[in-house]
Short mmCIF file of C-alpha atoms in Angstrom, two decimals:
data_model
loop_
_atom_site.label_atom_id
_atom_site.label_comp_id
_atom_site.label_asym_id
_atom_site.label_seq_id
_atom_site.Cartn_x
_atom_site.Cartn_y
_atom_site.Cartn_z
CA MET A 34 -14.35 -16.52 -16.75
CA GLU A 35 -11.49 -18.46 -18.31
CA ALA A 36 -9.05 -15.51 -18.05
CA LYS A 37 -10.19 -15.28 -14.02
CA MET A 38 -9.60 -19.15 -13.59
CA SER A 39 -6.14 -18.65 -15.15
CA LEU A 40 -5.11 -16.11 -12.75
CA ILE A 41 -6.50 -18.04 -9.69
CA LYS A 42 -4.35 -20.93 -10.91
CA ILE A 43 -1.24 -18.60 -10.85
CA ILE A 44 -1.96 -17.40 -7.33
CA LYS A 45 -2.47 -21.14 -6.06
CA GLN A 46 0.86 -22.07 -7.83
CA LEU A 47 2.52 -19.02 -6.29
CA LYS A 48 1.31 -20.00 -2.77
CA ASN A 49 2.15 -23.59 -3.23
CA GLU A 50 5.61 -23.28 -4.89
CA HIS A 51 6.56 -19.65 -4.13
CA ARG A 52 7.51 -19.02 -7.56
CA ALA A 53 6.06 -17.40 -10.79
CA THR A 54 7.47 -16.46 -14.04
CA GLY A 55 7.76 -12.77 -15.18
CA GLU A 56 4.71 -12.99 -17.47
CA GLN A 57 2.61 -14.53 -14.67
CA LEU A 58 3.61 -11.63 -12.33
CA TYR A 59 2.86 -9.13 -15.16
CA GLN A 60 -0.70 -10.50 -15.51
CA LEU A 61 -1.26 -10.21 -11.85
CA ILE A 62 0.30 -6.83 -11.43
CA THR A 63 -1.78 -5.39 -14.24
CA ASN A 64 -5.17 -6.98 -13.56
CA HIS A 65 -7.65 -4.95 -11.81
CA ASP A 66 -10.35 -7.55 -10.89
CA GLU A 67 -11.44 -6.86 -7.45
CA GLU A 68 -12.15 -10.67 -6.85
CA ILE A 69 -8.78 -11.57 -8.03
CA GLY A 70 -7.15 -9.02 -5.88
CA GLU A 71 -9.02 -10.03 -2.74
CA TYR A 72 -8.19 -13.75 -3.57
CA LEU A 73 -4.49 -12.65 -3.81
CA ARG A 74 -4.74 -10.82 -0.56
CA GLN A 75 -6.24 -13.64 1.39
CA GLN A 76 -3.55 -16.02 0.24
CA ALA A 77 -0.81 -13.86 1.38
CA GLU A 78 -2.46 -13.19 4.71
CA GLU A 79 -2.76 -16.90 5.25
CA GLN A 80 0.59 -17.23 4.24
CA ALA A 81 1.91 -14.76 6.77
CA LEU A 82 -0.25 -16.22 9.55
CA ALA A 83 1.09 -19.76 8.82
CA VAL A 84 4.61 -18.51 9.07
CA PHE A 85 4.51 -15.75 11.94
CA GLY A 86 0.99 -16.41 13.64
CA LYS A 87 -0.72 -13.31 14.65
CA GLU A 88 2.62 -11.73 16.11
CA ILE A 89 3.65 -8.46 14.78
CA TYR A 90 7.34 -7.34 15.32
CA LEU A 91 8.20 -3.85 16.16
CA ARG A 92 11.53 -1.99 15.32
CA GLY A 93 12.39 1.11 16.98
CA LEU A 94 13.45 3.66 14.16
CA ILE A 95 16.20 6.12 15.11
CA GLU A 96 16.92 8.78 12.24
CA PHE A 97 20.27 10.11 13.22
CA SER A 98 21.07 12.28 10.61
CA ASN A 99 19.41 13.96 7.73
CA TYR A 100 22.72 15.19 6.06
CA CYS A 101 23.24 13.25 2.87
CA LYS A 102 26.02 13.67 0.27
CA ASN A 103 23.80 12.34 -2.61
CA ASP A 104 21.04 14.10 -4.65
CA CYS A 105 18.42 11.41 -5.40
CA LEU A 106 15.58 13.29 -7.40
CA TYR A 107 12.94 11.97 -5.26
CA CYS A 108 14.36 12.59 -1.66
CA GLY A 109 13.48 15.35 0.66
CA ILE A 110 17.05 15.44 2.44
CA ARG A 111 18.92 15.36 -0.96
CA HIS A 112 22.24 17.29 -0.82
CA SER A 113 21.08 20.17 -2.91
CA ASN A 114 17.94 20.75 -0.72
CA ALA A 115 18.82 24.24 0.70
CA LYS A 116 15.58 24.35 2.59
CA ALA A 117 16.13 21.13 4.45
CA SER A 118 16.84 21.77 8.38
CA ARG A 119 19.78 19.80 8.97
CA TYR A 120 20.61 17.92 12.26
CA ARG A 121 22.89 15.15 13.54
CA LEU A 122 21.98 13.24 16.84
CA THR A 123 24.78 12.97 19.35
CA THR A 124 25.84 9.56 20.76
CA GLU A 125 23.87 10.39 24.08
CA GLU A 126 20.87 11.30 22.17
CA ILE A 127 20.92 7.92 20.41
CA LEU A 128 21.46 6.05 23.33
CA ALA A 129 18.61 7.85 24.97
CA CYS A 130 16.22 6.89 22.25
CA CYS A 131 17.36 3.22 22.82
CA GLN A 132 16.74 3.55 26.45
CA SER A 133 13.15 4.85 25.89
CA GLY A 134 12.48 2.16 23.40
CA TYR A 135 13.61 -0.61 25.49
CA ALA A 136 11.50 0.56 28.28
CA ALA A 137 8.65 0.52 25.79
CA GLY A 138 9.32 -3.10 25.03
CA LEU A 139 11.15 -2.77 21.80
CA ARG A 140 13.99 -5.22 21.12
CA THR A 141 15.10 -4.16 17.76
CA PHE A 142 16.74 -0.55 17.16
CA VAL A 143 17.16 0.72 13.57
CA LEU A 144 19.49 3.48 12.91
CA GLN A 145 18.90 5.24 9.75
CA GLY A 146 20.45 8.31 8.33
CA GLY A 147 21.40 9.88 5.12
CA GLU A 148 24.88 8.97 3.64
CA ASP A 149 26.53 11.43 6.09
CA PHE A 150 30.19 10.72 6.37
CA ASP A 151 30.66 12.66 9.41
CA PHE A 152 29.03 9.51 10.68
CA ASP A 153 31.99 7.48 9.32
CA ASP A 154 33.02 3.75 10.20
CA ASP A 155 34.69 4.72 13.44
CA HIS A 156 31.95 6.85 14.76
CA LEU A 157 29.16 4.60 14.13
CA THR A 158 31.18 1.54 15.31
CA ALA A 159 31.65 3.19 18.82
CA ILE A 160 27.79 3.85 19.07
CA ILE A 161 27.16 0.21 18.10
CA TYR A 162 29.46 -0.95 20.75
CA GLN A 163 27.84 0.90 23.41
CA LEU A 164 24.42 0.08 22.16
CA LYS A 165 25.14 -3.60 22.13
CA ALA A 166 26.94 -3.47 25.53
CA ARG A 167 23.87 -1.75 27.11
CA TYR A 168 21.26 -4.11 25.39
CA PRO A 169 22.86 -7.27 24.50
CA ASP A 170 19.39 -9.09 24.05
CA CYS A 171 18.47 -6.52 21.22
CA ALA A 172 19.11 -6.65 17.47
CA VAL A 173 20.75 -3.61 15.76
CA THR A 174 19.83 -2.73 12.24
CA LEU A 175 21.77 -0.13 10.37
CA SER A 176 20.76 1.91 7.25
CA ALA A 177 23.62 4.21 6.39
CA GLY A 178 23.76 3.85 2.57
CA GLU A 179 26.52 2.55 0.27
CA ARG A 180 30.00 2.08 2.08
CA SER A 181 33.05 -0.06 1.56
CA TYR A 182 33.23 -3.77 2.26
CA GLU A 183 35.63 -2.87 5.12
CA GLN A 184 33.16 -0.41 6.54
CA TYR A 185 30.39 -3.01 6.55
CA ARG A 186 32.81 -5.68 8.05
CA GLN A 187 33.84 -3.25 10.82
CA TRP A 188 29.99 -2.48 11.64
CA ARG A 189 29.14 -6.29 11.56
CA GLN A 190 32.08 -7.21 13.97
CA ALA A 191 30.87 -4.21 16.15
CA GLY A 192 27.64 -6.17 16.39
CA VAL A 193 25.10 -4.86 13.82
CA ASP A 194 22.86 -7.53 12.92
CA ARG A 195 20.99 -6.25 10.07
CA TYR A 196 21.40 -3.74 7.12
CA LEU A 197 18.81 -1.87 5.17
CA LEU A 198 19.86 -0.63 1.63
CA ARG A 199 16.85 -0.47 -0.74
CA HIS A 200 17.79 -1.16 -4.39
CA GLU A 201 14.91 1.35 -5.49
CA THR A 202 14.53 -0.23 -8.83
CA ALA A 203 16.16 -3.30 -10.41
CA LEU A 204 16.51 -1.84 -14.00
CA GLU A 205 19.47 0.27 -14.86
CA HIS A 206 17.60 2.93 -17.32
CA HIS A 207 14.96 3.48 -14.53
CA TYR A 208 17.71 3.63 -11.80
CA ARG A 209 19.39 6.39 -13.96
CA ARG A 210 16.19 8.66 -14.01
CA LEU A 211 15.66 8.60 -10.31
CA HIS A 212 19.52 9.34 -9.13
CA PRO A 213 22.35 11.61 -10.21
CA PRO A 214 25.07 10.26 -12.36
CA THR A 215 27.39 9.74 -9.39
CA LEU A 216 25.28 6.67 -8.27
CA SER A 217 24.98 3.47 -10.21
CA LEU A 218 22.64 0.38 -9.79
CA ALA A 219 25.72 -1.90 -10.39
CA HIS A 220 27.53 -0.38 -7.21
CA ARG A 221 24.24 -0.84 -5.07
CA LEU A 222 23.84 -4.22 -6.07
CA ASN A 223 27.42 -4.87 -5.14
CA CYS A 224 27.03 -3.42 -1.87
CA LEU A 225 24.02 -5.84 -1.13
CA GLN A 226 25.98 -8.82 -2.15
CA ASP A 227 28.90 -7.41 0.25
CA LEU A 228 26.38 -7.37 3.05
CA LYS A 229 25.14 -10.80 2.54
CA ALA A 230 28.63 -12.23 2.23
CA LEU A 231 29.34 -10.60 5.66
CA GLY A 232 26.58 -12.38 7.29
CA TYR A 233 24.25 -9.55 7.78
CA GLN A 234 20.38 -10.14 7.62
CA VAL A 235 19.89 -7.89 4.59
CA GLY A 236 16.98 -5.80 3.79
CA THR A 237 16.19 -4.19 0.31
CA GLY A 238 13.26 -2.86 -1.41
CA PHE A 239 11.53 -0.13 -3.68
CA MET A 240 9.16 2.54 -4.09
CA VAL A 241 5.76 1.65 -5.71
CA GLY A 242 4.48 4.34 -8.15
CA SER A 243 7.93 6.11 -8.46
CA PRO A 244 8.21 8.40 -11.45
CA PHE A 245 8.55 6.68 -14.89
CA GLN A 246 7.79 3.24 -13.26
CA GLN A 247 5.87 0.87 -15.51
CA PRO A 248 4.61 -2.79 -14.64
CA GLU A 249 7.75 -4.21 -16.17
CA ASN A 250 9.77 -2.44 -13.50
CA LEU A 251 7.78 -3.94 -10.76
CA VAL A 252 8.05 -7.53 -12.52
CA ALA A 253 11.88 -6.95 -12.50
CA ASP A 254 11.99 -5.71 -8.89
CA LEU A 255 9.96 -9.03 -7.83
CA LEU A 256 12.30 -11.23 -9.82
CA PHE A 257 15.49 -9.58 -8.56
CA ILE A 258 14.21 -9.93 -5.00
CA LYS A 259 13.41 -13.54 -5.36
CA GLU A 260 16.61 -14.29 -6.76
CA PHE A 261 18.54 -12.30 -4.14
CA ARG A 262 16.63 -13.67 -1.17
CA PRO A 263 16.86 -10.85 1.45
CA GLN A 264 15.70 -11.56 5.02
CA MET A 265 13.75 -7.90 4.83
CA VAL A 266 11.94 -6.19 2.21
CA GLY A 267 10.73 -2.56 2.65
CA ILE A 268 8.28 -1.09 0.03
CA GLY A 269 5.87 1.79 0.12
CA PRO A 270 4.18 4.04 -2.24
CA PHE A 271 6.02 6.87 -3.58
CA ILE A 272 5.19 10.17 -2.18
CA PRO A 273 6.35 13.52 -3.65
CA HIS A 274 8.23 16.02 -1.76
CA CYS A 275 7.63 19.59 -2.42
CA ASP A 276 11.52 20.50 -2.66
CA THR A 277 12.67 18.07 -5.10
CA PRO A 278 12.51 17.76 -8.92
CA PHE A 279 9.80 15.19 -8.55
CA ARG A 280 7.49 17.51 -6.65
CA ASP A 281 4.59 17.43 -9.37
CA PHE A 282 4.42 13.83 -9.73
CA PRO A 283 1.57 11.92 -8.38
CA ALA A 284 1.89 9.56 -5.34
CA GLY A 285 1.82 5.95 -5.88
CA SER A 286 -1.14 3.94 -5.45
CA VAL A 287 -2.20 2.23 -2.17
CA PRO A 288 -3.98 -0.59 -3.86
CA LEU A 289 -0.84 -1.46 -6.08
CA THR A 290 1.37 -1.14 -2.95
CA LEU A 291 -0.99 -3.62 -0.99
CA LYS A 292 -0.91 -5.95 -4.12
CA MET A 293 2.89 -5.90 -4.05
CA LEU A 294 3.08 -6.79 -0.58
CA SER A 295 0.99 -9.76 -1.07
CA LEU A 296 2.99 -10.88 -4.19
CA LEU A 297 6.29 -10.47 -1.93
CA ARG A 298 4.73 -12.58 0.77
CA LEU A 299 3.80 -15.33 -1.43
CA LEU A 300 7.28 -15.28 -3.34
CA LEU A 301 9.17 -15.34 -0.08
CA PRO A 302 7.03 -16.61 2.88
CA MET A 303 9.53 -16.04 5.51
CA VAL A 304 10.76 -12.36 4.77
CA LEU A 305 10.27 -9.77 7.19
CA LEU A 306 7.78 -7.41 5.50
CA PRO A 307 6.92 -3.97 7.00
CA ALA A 308 3.59 -2.15 6.89
CA THR A 309 5.68 1.13 6.28
CA THR A 310 5.29 4.61 7.59
CA ALA A 311 4.78 5.81 3.77
CA LEU A 312 1.95 3.46 3.44
CA ASN A 313 0.22 4.65 6.96
CA THR A 314 1.03 8.14 5.59
CA VAL A 315 -1.15 7.88 2.39
CA ALA A 316 -3.91 5.58 3.99
CA ASN A 317 -5.22 6.11 7.35
CA ASN A 318 -5.35 2.66 8.17
CA GLY A 319 -2.25 1.88 6.43
CA HIS A 320 -0.88 -0.42 9.17
CA GLN A 321 -3.96 -2.56 9.04
CA LEU A 322 -4.08 -2.83 5.40
CA GLY A 323 -0.41 -3.73 5.03
CA ILE A 324 -0.70 -6.53 7.59
CA GLU A 325 -3.77 -7.88 5.86
CA ALA A 326 -2.15 -7.98 2.70
CA GLY A 327 0.89 -9.99 4.26
CA ALA A 328 3.01 -7.66 6.16
CA ASN A 329 4.38 -8.49 9.69
CA VAL A 330 6.59 -5.51 10.85
CA ILE A 331 5.89 -2.10 11.98
CA MET A 332 8.54 0.50 12.74
CA PRO A 333 7.67 3.31 15.54
CA ASN A 334 9.79 6.30 15.64
CA LEU A 335 12.12 6.78 18.55
CA SER A 336 13.78 9.62 17.13
CA PRO A 337 13.47 12.97 19.49
CA GLN A 338 10.25 14.65 18.78
CA ASP A 339 12.10 17.87 17.78
CA VAL A 340 13.73 16.44 14.77
CA ARG A 341 11.24 14.02 13.45
CA SER A 342 9.70 16.65 10.92
CA LYS A 343 13.35 17.46 9.59
CA TYR A 344 13.94 13.71 8.50
CA ALA A 345 11.33 14.47 5.75
CA LEU A 346 12.04 12.14 2.81
CA TYR A 347 8.54 13.20 1.49
CA ASN A 348 5.98 15.29 2.40
CA ASN A 349 3.57 15.04 5.63
CA LYS A 350 5.47 11.93 6.86
CA ARG A 351 3.70 10.59 9.90
CA SER A 352 5.86 10.34 13.08
CA TYR A 353 3.26 10.50 15.83
CA GLY A 354 0.47 8.59 17.32
CA GLN A 355 1.00 4.77 16.23
CA GLU A 356 4.00 5.77 14.05
CA ALA A 357 5.69 6.64 17.54
CA ALA A 358 7.31 4.91 20.59
CA GLU A 359 5.10 6.91 22.81
CA GLY A 360 1.89 5.70 20.81
CA ILE A 361 2.75 1.98 21.32
CA ASN A 362 -0.26 1.38 23.52
CA LEU A 363 -2.40 2.92 20.99
CA LEU A 364 -0.87 0.79 18.17
CA LYS A 365 -1.56 -2.39 20.44
CA LYS A 366 -5.09 -1.40 20.80
CA ASN A 367 -5.58 -0.84 17.06
CA LEU A 368 -3.73 -4.39 16.42
CA ALA A 369 -6.32 -6.13 18.72
CA THR A 370 -9.22 -4.93 16.81
CA PHE A 371 -8.25 -6.94 13.77
CA ASP A 372 -6.66 -10.10 15.93
CA ARG A 373 -3.02 -9.36 16.07
CA TYR A 374 -0.61 -8.53 18.85
CA VAL A 375 3.01 -7.20 19.44
CA ALA A 376 5.68 -9.82 19.81
CA VAL A 377 8.23 -8.55 22.51
CA ASN A 378 11.32 -10.16 21.04
CA ARG A 379 14.01 -9.51 18.49
CA GLY A 380 11.80 -10.76 15.73
CA ASP A 381 14.57 -12.42 13.65
CA TYR A 382 14.33 -14.02 10.16
CA PRO A 383 13.23 -17.40 10.84
CA GLY A 384 14.96 -19.34 8.23
CA ASP A 385 14.94 -20.83 4.78
CA GLN A 386 12.61 -23.90 5.04
CA TYR A 387 10.24 -22.56 2.41
CA GLU A 388 12.81 -21.24 -0.12
#
């Protein structure tokens, strides 16, 4: 009973002060008491409701290319996967995706691709200018990997509002076990600092249950994110892909993913926190579970239907029904069953008053 009361005290402090030590986070991550887990979830849900109300922000996801120069060991579109069916969307196809998303009420577009240098700074810049000219009331988020400061600056000047670059793991020795020698954690963290310096709303994140991950890794991830203070954090369970070196590793735990969402919500009350496609892939009601754990964003897929299955970062990725733009009405109905509704606006980061 004394141990349980100690954990409840830590959670109360976390909610009131939005901070915790590494040891306190470790205790919460490694504790499996259902009552404590439910108390943590309730506090995170209350925090999300206090900041965002019952609104859930939607982002229209456009997966513009599955070419990638990198060979990350967990990723289905890694460079050496000869079985991947490669594609690149044309400018016209990307703008058509935006048109359908806008008609469906989406006011944020997320352009995501592998590190495909065919989509260089000039190519993407031209697309961004056209997109912002057609939809000036919309936010544009870009996720195109590690690029130079000048490339990031050019895209920012073209009108990109937000940039997603998951750090994947905050500890160097773990990073090296997930990535090829050509990539380094230090360079990725430098890119994140560049993005922040240029005025982007910055998103980072990590996989829960990735190969070789220990509770200490998750503690380090939380402490890094708290210090970095991103505007967005994307996390989801690791899901293996059959054509990668990690094909035989188990998928990440749904309960642990939900716990990490709750801890992030309490550490960073204002953060934009998706209930990710990966979570909804491994749990049939992943959207609801994520939102009730503190998430407030869902990302329907706007990509052309004939390429969605080709952007396969992991096996069995959901890209239809509530995960797709054509399923938004279904998504709205599902949200209403647990007293949430879709916000028809850009859903910008609300500020730093809790930080």
